[in-house]
mmCIF file of C-alpha atoms in Angstrom:
data_model
loop_
_atom_site.group_PDB
_atom_site.id
_atom_site.type_symbol
_atom_site.label_atom_id
_atom_site.label_comp_id
_atom_site.label_asym_id
_atom_site.label_seq_id
_atom_site.Cartn_x
_atom_site.Cartn_y
_atom_site.Cartn_z
ATOM 1 C CA UNK Y 22 -12.663 46.479 -85.359
ATOM 2 C CA UNK Y 23 -12.966 49.976 -86.799
ATOM 3 C CA UNK Y 24 -15.396 52.366 -85.227
ATOM 4 C CA UNK Y 25 -17.575 52.543 -88.316
ATOM 5 C CA UNK Y 26 -18.806 49.171 -87.252
ATOM 6 C CA UNK Y 27 -20.109 50.490 -83.991
ATOM 7 C CA UNK Y 28 -18.311 47.679 -82.247
ATOM 8 C CA UNK Y 29 -15.102 49.422 -81.346
ATOM 9 C CA UNK Y 30 -15.646 49.588 -77.611
ATOM 10 C CA UNK Y 31 -16.946 46.099 -77.268
ATOM 11 C CA UNK Y 32 -16.547 44.617 -73.863
ATOM 12 C CA UNK Y 33 -15.561 41.067 -74.463
ATOM 13 C CA UNK Y 34 -14.217 38.867 -71.778
ATOM 14 C CA UNK Y 35 -12.313 35.873 -72.920
ATOM 15 C CA UNK Y 36 -14.860 33.449 -71.604
ATOM 16 C CA UNK Y 37 -17.320 34.470 -74.250
ATOM 17 C CA UNK Y 38 -19.635 36.959 -72.591
ATOM 18 C CA UNK Y 39 -20.406 39.972 -74.666
ATOM 19 C CA UNK Y 40 -22.155 43.248 -74.103
ATOM 20 C CA UNK Y 41 -23.055 45.847 -76.689
ATOM 21 C CA UNK Y 42 -21.224 49.155 -76.337
ATOM 22 C CA UNK Y 43 -22.735 52.325 -74.959
ATOM 23 C CA UNK Y 44 -22.785 55.447 -77.057
ATOM 24 C CA UNK Y 45 -22.483 59.035 -75.940
ATOM 25 C CA UNK Y 46 -25.028 59.997 -73.346
ATOM 26 C CA UNK Y 47 -25.728 56.427 -72.403
ATOM 27 C CA UNK Y 48 -27.900 55.612 -75.386
ATOM 28 C CA UNK Y 49 -27.100 52.715 -77.613
ATOM 29 C CA UNK Y 50 -25.292 53.514 -80.806
ATOM 30 C CA UNK Y 51 -26.728 51.004 -83.203
ATOM 31 C CA UNK Y 52 -25.885 50.164 -86.730
ATOM 32 C CA UNK Y 53 -29.356 48.888 -87.361
ATOM 33 C CA UNK Y 54 -31.131 51.835 -85.822
ATOM 34 C CA UNK Y 55 -33.848 49.982 -83.941
ATOM 35 C CA UNK Y 56 -34.749 49.497 -80.322
ATOM 36 C CA UNK Y 57 -36.648 46.232 -80.149
ATOM 37 C CA UNK Y 58 -35.135 43.426 -78.166
ATOM 38 C CA UNK Y 59 -35.292 39.683 -78.651
ATOM 39 C CA UNK Y 60 -33.998 37.038 -76.280
ATOM 40 C CA UNK Y 61 -33.396 33.372 -76.934
ATOM 41 C CA UNK Y 62 -32.401 31.310 -73.943
ATOM 42 C CA UNK Y 63 -31.277 27.739 -73.929
ATOM 43 C CA UNK Y 64 -29.914 25.053 -71.728
ATOM 44 C CA UNK Y 65 -26.415 24.446 -72.962
ATOM 45 C CA UNK Y 66 -24.063 26.315 -75.237
ATOM 46 C CA UNK Y 67 -24.633 24.803 -78.682
ATOM 47 C CA UNK Y 68 -28.279 25.791 -79.049
ATOM 48 C CA UNK Y 69 -27.487 29.344 -78.055
ATOM 49 C CA UNK Y 70 -24.531 29.573 -80.386
ATOM 50 C CA UNK Y 71 -26.543 28.226 -83.291
ATOM 51 C CA UNK Y 72 -29.395 30.519 -82.426
ATOM 52 C CA UNK Y 73 -27.136 33.541 -82.353
ATOM 53 C CA UNK Y 74 -25.670 32.689 -85.704
ATOM 54 C CA UNK Y 75 -29.118 32.111 -87.200
ATOM 55 C CA UNK Y 76 -30.376 35.392 -85.773
ATOM 56 C CA UNK Y 77 -27.477 37.417 -87.090
ATOM 57 C CA UNK Y 78 -27.948 35.929 -90.508
ATOM 58 C CA UNK Y 79 -31.717 36.099 -90.627
ATOM 59 C CA UNK Y 80 -32.029 39.850 -90.320
ATOM 60 C CA UNK Y 81 -30.210 43.066 -89.674
ATOM 61 C CA UNK Y 82 -29.846 42.876 -85.926
ATOM 62 C CA UNK Y 83 -27.020 43.318 -83.484
ATOM 63 C CA UNK Y 84 -25.905 41.384 -80.476
ATOM 64 C CA UNK Y 85 -27.037 43.074 -77.276
ATOM 65 C CA UNK Y 86 -25.867 40.525 -74.781
ATOM 66 C CA UNK Y 87 -24.579 36.995 -75.101
ATOM 67 C CA UNK Y 88 -23.909 35.419 -71.803
ATOM 68 C CA UNK Y 89 -23.654 32.233 -69.895
ATOM 69 C CA UNK Y 90 -25.912 32.809 -66.934
ATOM 70 C CA UNK Y 91 -24.469 29.963 -64.967
ATOM 71 C CA UNK Y 92 -25.307 26.312 -64.453
ATOM 72 C CA UNK Y 93 -25.390 25.657 -68.162
ATOM 73 C CA UNK Y 94 -27.977 28.279 -69.176
ATOM 74 C CA UNK Y 95 -27.041 30.660 -71.961
ATOM 75 C CA UNK Y 96 -28.848 33.684 -73.351
ATOM 76 C CA UNK Y 97 -28.504 35.434 -76.674
ATOM 77 C CA UNK Y 98 -30.097 38.894 -76.789
ATOM 78 C CA UNK Y 99 -30.337 40.908 -79.955
ATOM 79 C CA UNK Y 100 -31.509 44.410 -80.760
ATOM 80 C CA UNK Y 101 -32.771 46.003 -83.939
ATOM 81 C CA UNK Y 102 -35.952 47.249 -85.499
ATOM 82 C CA UNK Y 103 -39.084 45.312 -84.725
ATOM 83 C CA UNK Y 104 -39.470 43.518 -88.069
ATOM 84 C CA UNK Y 105 -35.879 42.351 -88.086
ATOM 85 C CA UNK Y 106 -35.977 41.226 -84.492
ATOM 86 C CA UNK Y 107 -39.219 39.302 -85.038
ATOM 87 C CA UNK Y 108 -37.759 37.428 -87.982
ATOM 88 C CA UNK Y 109 -34.507 36.853 -86.177
ATOM 89 C CA UNK Y 110 -36.074 35.491 -82.998
ATOM 90 C CA UNK Y 111 -38.159 33.059 -85.035
ATOM 91 C CA UNK Y 112 -35.103 31.821 -86.849
ATOM 92 C CA UNK Y 113 -33.024 31.708 -83.703
ATOM 93 C CA UNK Y 114 -35.594 29.835 -81.731
ATOM 94 C CA UNK Y 115 -36.038 27.271 -84.491
ATOM 95 C CA UNK Y 116 -32.297 26.731 -84.665
ATOM 96 C CA UNK Y 117 -32.002 26.360 -80.909
ATOM 97 C CA UNK Y 118 -34.918 23.961 -80.650
ATOM 98 C CA UNK Y 119 -33.509 21.797 -83.388
ATOM 99 C CA UNK Y 120 -30.342 21.411 -81.437
ATOM 100 C CA UNK Y 121 -31.870 21.236 -78.016
ATOM 101 C CA UNK Y 122 -33.919 18.234 -79.029
ATOM 102 C CA UNK Y 123 -30.981 16.295 -80.370
ATOM 103 C CA UNK Y 124 -28.898 14.226 -78.058
ATOM 104 C CA UNK Y 125 -30.066 15.581 -74.768
ATOM 105 C CA UNK Y 126 -33.209 14.829 -72.896
ATOM 106 C CA UNK Y 127 -34.598 17.100 -70.288
ATOM 107 C CA UNK Y 128 -35.678 14.020 -68.388
ATOM 108 C CA UNK Y 129 -32.119 13.661 -67.204
ATOM 109 C CA UNK Y 130 -32.118 17.173 -65.893
ATOM 110 C CA UNK Y 131 -35.451 17.025 -64.162
ATOM 111 C CA UNK Y 132 -34.509 13.803 -62.440
ATOM 112 C CA UNK Y 133 -31.330 15.346 -61.169
ATOM 113 C CA UNK Y 134 -33.294 18.188 -59.682
ATOM 114 C CA UNK Y 135 -35.688 15.886 -57.919
ATOM 115 C CA UNK Y 136 -38.149 15.756 -60.769
ATOM 116 C CA UNK Y 137 -39.943 18.793 -59.475
ATOM 117 C CA UNK Y 138 -39.200 21.252 -62.215
ATOM 118 C CA UNK Y 139 -40.724 21.714 -65.650
ATOM 119 C CA UNK Y 140 -37.672 22.697 -67.557
ATOM 120 C CA UNK Y 141 -38.205 23.840 -71.101
ATOM 121 C CA UNK Y 142 -34.933 23.645 -72.963
ATOM 122 C CA UNK Y 143 -35.491 26.721 -75.115
ATOM 123 C CA UNK Y 144 -37.484 29.852 -74.358
ATOM 124 C CA UNK Y 145 -37.584 33.127 -76.168
ATOM 125 C CA UNK Y 146 -39.206 36.495 -75.907
ATOM 126 C CA UNK Y 147 -39.676 39.537 -78.053
ATOM 127 C CA UNK Y 148 -40.140 43.085 -76.827
ATOM 128 C CA UNK Y 149 -41.207 45.496 -79.516
ATOM 129 C CA UNK Y 150 -40.753 48.545 -77.363
ATOM 130 C CA UNK Y 151 -38.834 47.658 -74.235
ATOM 131 C CA UNK Y 152 -39.072 49.769 -71.139
ATOM 132 C CA UNK Y 153 -35.905 51.263 -69.613
ATOM 133 C CA UNK Y 154 -36.069 48.683 -66.862
ATOM 134 C CA UNK Y 155 -35.389 45.942 -69.388
ATOM 135 C CA UNK Y 156 -32.427 47.834 -70.741
ATOM 136 C CA UNK Y 157 -31.132 48.086 -67.203
ATOM 137 C CA UNK Y 158 -31.496 44.349 -66.801
ATOM 138 C CA UNK Y 159 -29.771 43.513 -70.031
ATOM 139 C CA UNK Y 160 -27.162 46.222 -70.219
ATOM 140 C CA UNK Y 161 -26.866 47.716 -66.786
ATOM 141 C CA UNK Y 162 -27.765 51.060 -68.337
ATOM 142 C CA UNK Y 163 -27.516 54.234 -66.344
ATOM 143 C CA UNK Y 164 -30.555 54.595 -64.157
ATOM 144 C CA UNK Y 165 -32.987 56.822 -65.992
ATOM 145 C CA UNK Y 166 -35.962 55.900 -63.889
ATOM 146 C CA UNK Y 167 -37.404 58.301 -61.359
ATOM 147 C CA UNK Y 168 -36.672 57.433 -57.769
ATOM 148 C CA UNK Y 169 -39.276 55.030 -56.438
ATOM 149 C CA UNK Y 170 -41.949 56.805 -54.501
ATOM 150 C CA UNK Y 171 -43.239 53.958 -52.415
ATOM 151 C CA UNK Y 172 -41.710 51.796 -49.779
ATOM 152 C CA UNK Y 173 -43.151 48.459 -50.762
ATOM 153 C CA UNK Y 174 -41.125 45.875 -52.555
ATOM 154 C CA UNK Y 175 -41.950 42.615 -54.194
ATOM 155 C CA UNK Y 176 -40.476 39.951 -56.385
ATOM 156 C CA UNK Y 177 -41.498 37.683 -59.179
ATOM 157 C CA UNK Y 178 -39.701 34.393 -59.646
ATOM 158 C CA UNK Y 179 -39.739 32.865 -63.084
ATOM 159 C CA UNK Y 180 -38.534 29.705 -64.696
ATOM 160 C CA UNK Y 181 -36.497 30.975 -67.589
ATOM 161 C CA UNK Y 182 -34.671 34.206 -68.270
ATOM 162 C CA UNK Y 183 -36.791 35.131 -71.276
ATOM 163 C CA UNK Y 184 -39.854 34.892 -69.072
ATOM 164 C CA UNK Y 185 -38.165 37.153 -66.542
ATOM 165 C CA UNK Y 186 -37.381 39.747 -69.188
ATOM 166 C CA UNK Y 187 -40.928 39.747 -70.487
ATOM 167 C CA UNK Y 188 -42.285 39.932 -66.955
ATOM 168 C CA UNK Y 189 -40.062 42.865 -66.094
ATOM 169 C CA UNK Y 190 -41.237 44.719 -69.148
ATOM 170 C CA UNK Y 191 -44.881 44.090 -68.276
ATOM 171 C CA UNK Y 192 -44.327 45.171 -64.692
ATOM 172 C CA UNK Y 193 -42.506 48.358 -65.591
ATOM 173 C CA UNK Y 194 -45.190 49.302 -68.067
ATOM 174 C CA UNK Y 195 -48.170 48.135 -66.075
ATOM 175 C CA UNK Y 196 -47.638 50.031 -62.873
ATOM 176 C CA UNK Y 197 -45.577 52.793 -61.356
ATOM 177 C CA UNK Y 198 -42.770 50.635 -60.056
ATOM 178 C CA UNK Y 199 -39.060 50.679 -60.516
ATOM 179 C CA UNK Y 200 -36.675 47.815 -61.041
ATOM 180 C CA UNK Y 201 -34.823 47.221 -57.834
ATOM 181 C CA UNK Y 202 -32.727 44.093 -58.184
ATOM 182 C CA UNK Y 203 -32.038 40.843 -59.958
ATOM 183 C CA UNK Y 204 -30.807 37.509 -58.752
ATOM 184 C CA UNK Y 205 -30.607 34.224 -60.510
ATOM 185 C CA UNK Y 206 -29.963 30.590 -59.807
ATOM 186 C CA UNK Y 207 -30.571 29.388 -63.299
ATOM 187 C CA UNK Y 208 -33.065 28.289 -64.523
ATOM 188 C CA UNK Y 209 -34.909 30.250 -61.870
ATOM 189 C CA UNK Y 210 -34.678 34.034 -61.809
ATOM 190 C CA UNK Y 211 -35.934 36.589 -59.352
ATOM 191 C CA UNK Y 212 -36.751 40.210 -60.121
ATOM 192 C CA UNK Y 213 -37.342 42.737 -57.369
ATOM 193 C CA UNK Y 214 -39.405 45.863 -57.891
ATOM 194 C CA UNK Y 215 -40.256 48.802 -55.667
ATOM 195 C CA UNK Y 216 -43.140 51.251 -55.493
ATOM 196 C CA UNK Y 217 -46.428 51.913 -53.752
ATOM 197 C CA UNK Y 218 -48.148 48.905 -52.242
ATOM 198 C CA UNK Y 219 -50.997 48.990 -54.757
ATOM 199 C CA UNK Y 220 -48.622 49.497 -57.656
ATOM 200 C CA UNK Y 221 -46.368 46.649 -56.605
ATOM 201 C CA UNK Y 222 -49.299 44.333 -56.091
ATOM 202 C CA UNK Y 223 -50.662 45.142 -59.529
ATOM 203 C CA UNK Y 224 -47.265 44.767 -61.106
ATOM 204 C CA UNK Y 225 -46.610 41.386 -59.499
ATOM 205 C CA UNK Y 226 -49.920 40.096 -60.794
ATOM 206 C CA UNK Y 227 -49.207 41.264 -64.319
ATOM 207 C CA UNK Y 228 -45.668 40.032 -64.208
ATOM 208 C CA UNK Y 229 -46.704 36.559 -63.125
ATOM 209 C CA UNK Y 230 -49.368 36.385 -65.842
ATOM 210 C CA UNK Y 231 -46.958 37.364 -68.548
ATOM 211 C CA UNK Y 232 -44.221 35.055 -67.296
ATOM 212 C CA UNK Y 233 -46.600 32.111 -67.447
ATOM 213 C CA UNK Y 234 -47.000 32.599 -71.152
ATOM 214 C CA UNK Y 235 -43.335 32.389 -71.927
ATOM 215 C CA UNK Y 236 -41.810 30.199 -69.283
ATOM 216 C CA UNK Y 237 -43.362 29.661 -65.963
ATOM 217 C CA UNK Y 238 -44.066 31.931 -63.042
ATOM 218 C CA UNK Y 239 -42.937 30.215 -59.900
ATOM 219 C CA UNK Y 240 -44.338 32.643 -57.434
ATOM 220 C CA UNK Y 241 -44.288 36.164 -56.211
ATOM 221 C CA UNK Y 242 -44.201 37.914 -52.910
ATOM 222 C CA UNK Y 243 -45.157 41.359 -51.748
ATOM 223 C CA UNK Y 244 -43.481 42.999 -48.781
ATOM 224 C CA UNK Y 245 -45.644 45.968 -48.059
ATOM 225 C CA UNK Y 246 -43.494 47.474 -45.374
ATOM 226 C CA UNK Y 247 -40.073 45.907 -45.426
ATOM 227 C CA UNK Y 248 -37.653 46.272 -42.600
ATOM 228 C CA UNK Y 249 -34.689 48.536 -43.214
ATOM 229 C CA UNK Y 250 -32.262 45.665 -43.075
ATOM 230 C CA UNK Y 251 -34.293 43.798 -45.643
ATOM 231 C CA UNK Y 252 -33.967 46.738 -47.970
ATOM 232 C CA UNK Y 253 -30.249 46.842 -47.448
ATOM 233 C CA UNK Y 254 -29.859 43.205 -48.287
ATOM 234 C CA UNK Y 255 -31.796 43.021 -51.520
ATOM 235 C CA UNK Y 256 -29.822 41.825 -54.514
ATOM 236 C CA UNK Y 257 -28.214 44.467 -56.633
ATOM 237 C CA UNK Y 258 -29.335 45.914 -59.931
ATOM 238 C CA UNK Y 259 -27.435 44.583 -62.903
ATOM 239 C CA UNK Y 260 -24.452 46.515 -64.137
ATOM 240 C CA UNK Y 261 -22.365 45.985 -67.205
ATOM 241 C CA UNK Y 262 -20.619 43.178 -65.377
ATOM 242 C CA UNK Y 263 -21.692 39.673 -66.289
ATOM 243 C CA UNK Y 264 -24.963 38.651 -64.724
ATOM 244 C CA UNK Y 265 -23.241 35.642 -63.222
ATOM 245 C CA UNK Y 266 -21.720 37.973 -60.677
ATOM 246 C CA UNK Y 267 -25.248 38.178 -59.326
ATOM 247 C CA UNK Y 268 -25.958 34.448 -59.435
ATOM 248 C CA UNK Y 269 -27.472 33.301 -56.201
ATOM 249 C CA UNK Y 270 -28.408 36.801 -55.239
ATOM 250 C CA UNK Y 271 -25.465 37.456 -53.015
ATOM 251 C CA UNK Y 272 -25.879 41.005 -51.782
ATOM 252 C CA UNK Y 273 -23.219 43.462 -52.680
ATOM 253 C CA UNK Y 274 -22.008 43.720 -49.168
ATOM 254 C CA UNK Y 275 -22.226 41.043 -46.580
ATOM 255 C CA UNK Y 276 -23.272 42.085 -43.188
ATOM 256 C CA UNK Y 277 -21.586 40.234 -40.415
ATOM 257 C CA UNK Y 278 -22.695 40.230 -36.889
ATOM 258 C CA UNK Y 279 -19.671 41.097 -34.848
ATOM 259 C CA UNK Y 280 -19.359 40.720 -31.161
ATOM 260 C CA UNK Y 281 -19.797 43.853 -29.036
ATOM 261 C CA UNK H 4 -9.431 35.027 -97.781
ATOM 262 C CA UNK H 5 -10.959 31.696 -96.999
ATOM 263 C CA UNK H 6 -13.599 31.740 -94.335
ATOM 264 C CA UNK H 7 -13.016 29.268 -91.614
ATOM 265 C CA UNK H 8 -15.902 27.143 -90.494
ATOM 266 C CA UNK H 9 -16.419 26.686 -86.808
ATOM 267 C CA UNK H 10 -17.588 23.487 -85.183
ATOM 268 C CA UNK H 11 -18.555 22.919 -81.612
ATOM 269 C CA UNK H 12 -19.075 19.830 -79.522
ATOM 270 C CA UNK H 13 -20.672 20.202 -76.137
ATOM 271 C CA UNK H 14 -21.023 17.373 -73.685
ATOM 272 C CA UNK H 15 -22.243 16.554 -70.282
ATOM 273 C CA UNK H 16 -18.845 15.781 -68.843
ATOM 274 C CA UNK H 17 -15.381 17.156 -69.176
ATOM 275 C CA UNK H 18 -13.946 13.739 -69.985
ATOM 276 C CA UNK H 19 -16.344 13.266 -72.853
ATOM 277 C CA UNK H 20 -15.310 16.606 -74.285
ATOM 278 C CA UNK H 21 -11.625 15.742 -74.152
ATOM 279 C CA UNK H 22 -12.245 12.360 -75.752
ATOM 280 C CA UNK H 23 -14.308 14.049 -78.427
ATOM 281 C CA UNK H 24 -11.588 16.576 -79.053
ATOM 282 C CA UNK H 25 -9.083 13.801 -79.530
ATOM 283 C CA UNK H 26 -11.360 12.052 -82.002
ATOM 284 C CA UNK H 27 -11.969 15.276 -83.872
ATOM 285 C CA UNK H 28 -8.327 16.164 -84.214
ATOM 286 C CA UNK H 29 -7.575 12.705 -85.517
ATOM 287 C CA UNK H 30 -10.511 12.522 -87.875
ATOM 288 C CA UNK H 31 -9.834 15.567 -90.008
ATOM 289 C CA UNK H 32 -7.579 18.514 -90.589
ATOM 290 C CA UNK H 33 -8.958 20.893 -88.010
ATOM 291 C CA UNK H 34 -7.504 22.851 -85.171
ATOM 292 C CA UNK H 35 -8.875 23.504 -81.735
ATOM 293 C CA UNK H 36 -9.548 27.137 -81.097
ATOM 294 C CA UNK H 37 -11.365 27.392 -77.817
ATOM 295 C CA UNK H 38 -12.416 25.481 -74.816
ATOM 296 C CA UNK H 39 -15.362 26.667 -72.807
ATOM 297 C CA UNK H 40 -16.940 25.748 -69.527
ATOM 298 C CA UNK H 41 -20.622 26.368 -69.782
ATOM 299 C CA UNK H 42 -21.444 25.650 -66.182
ATOM 300 C CA UNK H 43 -23.493 22.948 -64.539
ATOM 301 C CA UNK H 44 -21.020 20.270 -65.681
ATOM 302 C CA UNK H 45 -21.410 21.088 -69.378
ATOM 303 C CA UNK H 46 -18.267 21.831 -71.331
ATOM 304 C CA UNK H 47 -17.685 22.663 -74.961
ATOM 305 C CA UNK H 48 -14.809 22.725 -77.389
ATOM 306 C CA UNK H 49 -14.571 24.744 -80.598
ATOM 307 C CA UNK H 50 -12.670 23.678 -83.681
ATOM 308 C CA UNK H 51 -11.988 25.442 -86.945
ATOM 309 C CA UNK H 52 -11.070 24.447 -90.462
ATOM 310 C CA UNK H 53 -12.623 23.821 -93.863
ATOM 311 C CA UNK H 54 -16.306 23.080 -93.886
ATOM 312 C CA UNK H 55 -15.860 19.488 -94.992
ATOM 313 C CA UNK H 56 -13.209 18.835 -92.405
ATOM 314 C CA UNK H 57 -15.214 20.457 -89.643
ATOM 315 C CA UNK H 58 -18.333 18.502 -90.445
ATOM 316 C CA UNK H 59 -16.456 15.210 -90.508
ATOM 317 C CA UNK H 60 -14.699 16.053 -87.296
ATOM 318 C CA UNK H 61 -17.835 17.050 -85.434
ATOM 319 C CA UNK H 62 -19.528 13.844 -86.501
ATOM 320 C CA UNK H 63 -16.604 11.825 -85.229
ATOM 321 C CA UNK H 64 -16.454 13.804 -82.036
ATOM 322 C CA UNK H 65 -20.160 13.366 -81.357
ATOM 323 C CA UNK H 66 -19.934 9.647 -81.948
ATOM 324 C CA UNK H 67 -17.340 9.378 -79.212
ATOM 325 C CA UNK H 68 -18.907 11.825 -76.814
ATOM 326 C CA UNK H 69 -22.365 10.313 -76.985
ATOM 327 C CA UNK H 70 -20.996 7.052 -75.691
ATOM 328 C CA UNK H 71 -19.631 8.822 -72.672
ATOM 329 C CA UNK H 72 -22.506 11.106 -71.835
ATOM 330 C CA UNK H 73 -25.028 13.372 -73.442
ATOM 331 C CA UNK H 74 -23.588 15.424 -76.233
ATOM 332 C CA UNK H 75 -24.495 17.687 -79.064
ATOM 333 C CA UNK H 76 -22.657 19.476 -81.761
ATOM 334 C CA UNK H 77 -23.040 22.441 -83.994
ATOM 335 C CA UNK H 78 -21.359 23.441 -87.222
ATOM 336 C CA UNK H 79 -21.422 26.976 -88.543
ATOM 337 C CA UNK H 80 -20.265 26.985 -92.107
ATOM 338 C CA UNK H 81 -19.745 30.674 -92.627
ATOM 339 C CA UNK H 82 -19.656 32.486 -89.325
ATOM 340 C CA UNK H 83 -20.361 36.188 -89.232
ATOM 341 C CA UNK H 84 -17.676 38.512 -87.864
ATOM 342 C CA UNK H 85 -19.721 39.046 -84.734
ATOM 343 C CA UNK H 86 -19.813 35.326 -84.087
ATOM 344 C CA UNK H 87 -16.049 35.115 -84.396
ATOM 345 C CA UNK H 88 -15.491 38.119 -82.227
ATOM 346 C CA UNK H 89 -17.722 36.693 -79.559
ATOM 347 C CA UNK H 90 -15.217 34.033 -78.767
ATOM 348 C CA UNK H 91 -12.058 35.704 -80.000
ATOM 349 C CA UNK H 92 -11.816 33.040 -82.650
#
């Protein structure tokens, strides 16, 4: 690929995960020139693949992240200007839903999981003006956020990655919190944030509200004064590595209790 | 340069995918280009060829795979370069 395409430094691993390249200074170098983000998430590979193709053909957008999150869930994230991304997400979602409804019933999945989960096979979200926290989640961008001023942490758990993305955006915009960590056992995802107690409480409320509109908010928790060891064992912030390296929320280091 | 069409069959079990692949390769003049584990038991196989061949093959593959488990297929007639690059096709 020649560099005029903007795709010359593409990180592609052979198992089909893809991440858009970083430009000089950490900002995205985009052909299309926009900064809105759309996400279509599906259970299974074919709906996501069809959705990605439909999105790329529907409008002038670029692939931001295409990844298998684990356990059969796949996301296709695109970036471009807001009109293009809106049109593309509509087209992508329609394509994914068409395929998701054919041949596979979610009843089989919900039974396997004990029948306790409302799994929606396709979810999508659209962020016209995403906050830096969302870019960190989707690209592992360099941390441009100010250091968190408070010591309280909290998490929101959502059913669906698109819901998690939208919730993170609402939380980062709605209160003075910073994005602290991500962990996922698809289709459930957990986002940790940090800030003042009041800010975190407000953010968790807003995040849960927003997540309910897109997927489902499964719960949230506020730790107003976490223990030091709790802080050390929170899941890590996403990097450019595939998000599946954070599946299950294994902390970066594992603390072992040794004798003596 | 002729554009290759890409077809994909995804199924709920590895065995169903292999059986589908066999049916697809026998049904039309296509070649297998990629095999993918999606996770959570799902697996997928990509084939490439002319649009007519790919469509016929995916139909045949789905017919076999649906007997063995849940399956779905997708055919992209004229994939964009980004789509191809995504899977090193």
